[in-house]
Phi, psi and omega in degrees: 000322179299323180292320180294324180293337178278000175084019181273128181303121184293332183293337174298316182292322177297317180297320177303314182294317181297314180297320182294311183288330175295318178295319179299319178293322180298321181294324185277347183287127172050226184242032178294339179301328182292348180281343183284140180299156182299326184288346181260001185298316183295323179297316182293318181298319181290317186285320188246349181068033182259128179278115182282165182287162175288168183298321182291313181295324182295315182294325179290320182288328180294327179291340181285343180273151175298159183301321179303331181292338183278344182239279185296314183286330176300313178299322181295316182294316179298317179296322178296317181299310183291327178296315178298316180297317181293320179295321179298313178294322182297314180292331175296318178293320178300319181296332181288335175115185190297319183297315181290329175295318178297320177295321177299317180298315180296321178296318180293319180292330174295317179295321179296315179301316180301316182291320181293318180291319179292339180302314179290326180293319179294322182291316185276332180056037176245153180256109180272131177301130181056029183302302183293317184298310181296317181299313181288329176294319174300318182295312182290331173295320177295320177298318179294323179295322185276316188249344187300316182299314182294320180294313180294326177295323177296318177297323180295316180293330177282352179057045178289147190296325185287348177286355177275347180290146184296316181301315180291324176298320179294316179297329181282311184287318183256050185301310183294322179296319179297317179299314180295320180296317178298318180295318179298318179297318179292323178297316178296318179297322178295315180299319180291338181273356182295137178238138186305327184277354185227028181303309184300316182293317182294317177292330175295319177294318179302314179293320182294322178296317181291322177295319179297319178296317181296316184281318188274302188294312184291318181289324176294329178298326177295329176294323176294318178296322176298319180298325179297329180280356181139138183301332182297331181282352169259311187292317183296309179299320179297317180295323180297317179294319179296313180296318179298319180293318181294312183287326175296322179292313183294314181293320176293327181294317185265328187237356185293133178228325186255120181292141182274313182208150180287343178294329180223093187300334182280349179279134181234159177296323179298316178292322180297314181286313180297320177296325178294317179296314179298323181293319180296315179296317179296313182299321180298318181281318184293326178297323179291320180294313181294329183292357180270346190250127178303327179300333183274314189261349181281130176294150175230082187288340172214171183248034184295327183258015183267121169251237175291329175237156176255129176280153180211118175207132181194169173276128183301138174284166179304336179296336184244024174246119185286157176222157183274131179237121181287146181263156174302154188297320183290329176288323178298317180297319180294318181289326177296318177297319179292323179292324177296320180291335185290339179293332179271358180225106180296326180295317180295324179297318179295322179296316181293324176295321179294319178298318179297320182291322186273320185256338184091358178275104187246149182258325180233155181275186184293333179272016176069014177273146180289114181204076183300134179202172179246113176273096192257134174262128179307330179298330178295326177292318177297326181296330178295317177297316178296322181294320179297318178293318180297333183269327188260312188262315185304322178302336179290341170296323175291321177295323177298316179295323178296319177296323178295318179295321178295325179297326180261005174058048174232154180279314181228161177291331178197179177240032183292320184251112181302130179086346183241333184103233180255182178297323180297325179296335179264338186253005186297329179269338186290324183296315178294324179294320178296320178294317178297319180300318179296314180297317179294321183296313184282342182266325189234358183241307183292152184287338180285161170291157186306316182292323177292320177298321177294320179293324180296331176298326177282325181295325181295341179274358178273156173286169182298319179296321178290325177294321176295320177298319177296318179298320178295320179293320178295319179299316180294322179296317180291327176294323179292340177273014175066028174279125184302148183294326182292332176292316178295322180293317178297323178297317179294322179295321178296323179294321180294318181294319182293333178272000000 
């Protein structure tokens, strides 16, 4: 009950339980355990508490399965297991709120950076002086540049005692100077570490670290900015990419015949097209479901009220207020005929009610009169644009990652996730999707003009005192442009009334 009062969608918790117990049952059925590779036995034993078979029994039971189960189907079962586990953990983090989602994003980008930098080291098998130290120092300097100001501003607004110390005050006020100084020190350290016999390798690592920071850290930061505008702007795009990847894999697995690109031999045109259709349908329905929960659509411009959970309550914006859309006449006639038949079939009536709830396509109005119409949420229209990008453009982020792996002659970025590879193998499409969502959000959803919306993202990282200082400077600037004071006063009064 306490969780429900905090505004957390209850169906997330139900889904977590269903996925967990379904996975537990799947592991215990028959001898499917023997399909898991030997290197994953310890992971399974620790996670699920399942006692695996002995070496002799395992080899005998594996021979009892047809040959396809030893290769193609083995990969499918392992991939299914890890997918269920990752989805369960993912929805648990979503239920915790905006702050934990932001921490998850930073953790994932850290793992991606680690895998990308190690990729070159594994390929070259050379030991670069201060390789790990310099690489991670560049990375943490980039993290401080992107997130340091916002974190310290949050501490400042909370009036925490350690923010009174001079070093932290200096790091907070002179944030950009500190970042530049750190970068210069690291740049000098890199130049001093150059060795004549390893110039090409060292400059290659230097370039790879900077490209990784540009692609990973900055693009992941846009995902955090999306989360501030409402959890739905993080969860929906991420879900679209996941659904597209799952259905493209399943359709390609069972029906794929035509290869899509040589960069990824397992990708097929059938999976690419089928996954796109499934993604659009899923996004249209899922956007309507998420639009019902304040935790999803309420902005969280700061994390001042976030503890273990983040509270969310607000008045829905026009994007999440449904409107009635009339249907063409021939569709209305068909639905009226279908609605008449539903009175004689209770099951059909329940199905049509469910369709109305999920899609907005309704046959009767609240007074039970036959009046087919479309109860449309503007967010559903936006979801179509996001779905098209997730289906058409985002997969090329995966193709780019596949080409990178081929360049370094490795199969996966890492072996952290059984059946999937590393974190980068799962997040290669998400970074590009997050950037598109941010660009789409400030251009076609928010009420501000795009440049103002982009500037507001920077303003939100200031402390309250700095925001007041900015407001004073803007007021003085507008006064110098000969804008009458009563115009500025009326503008401020309108803002007060609207809030």
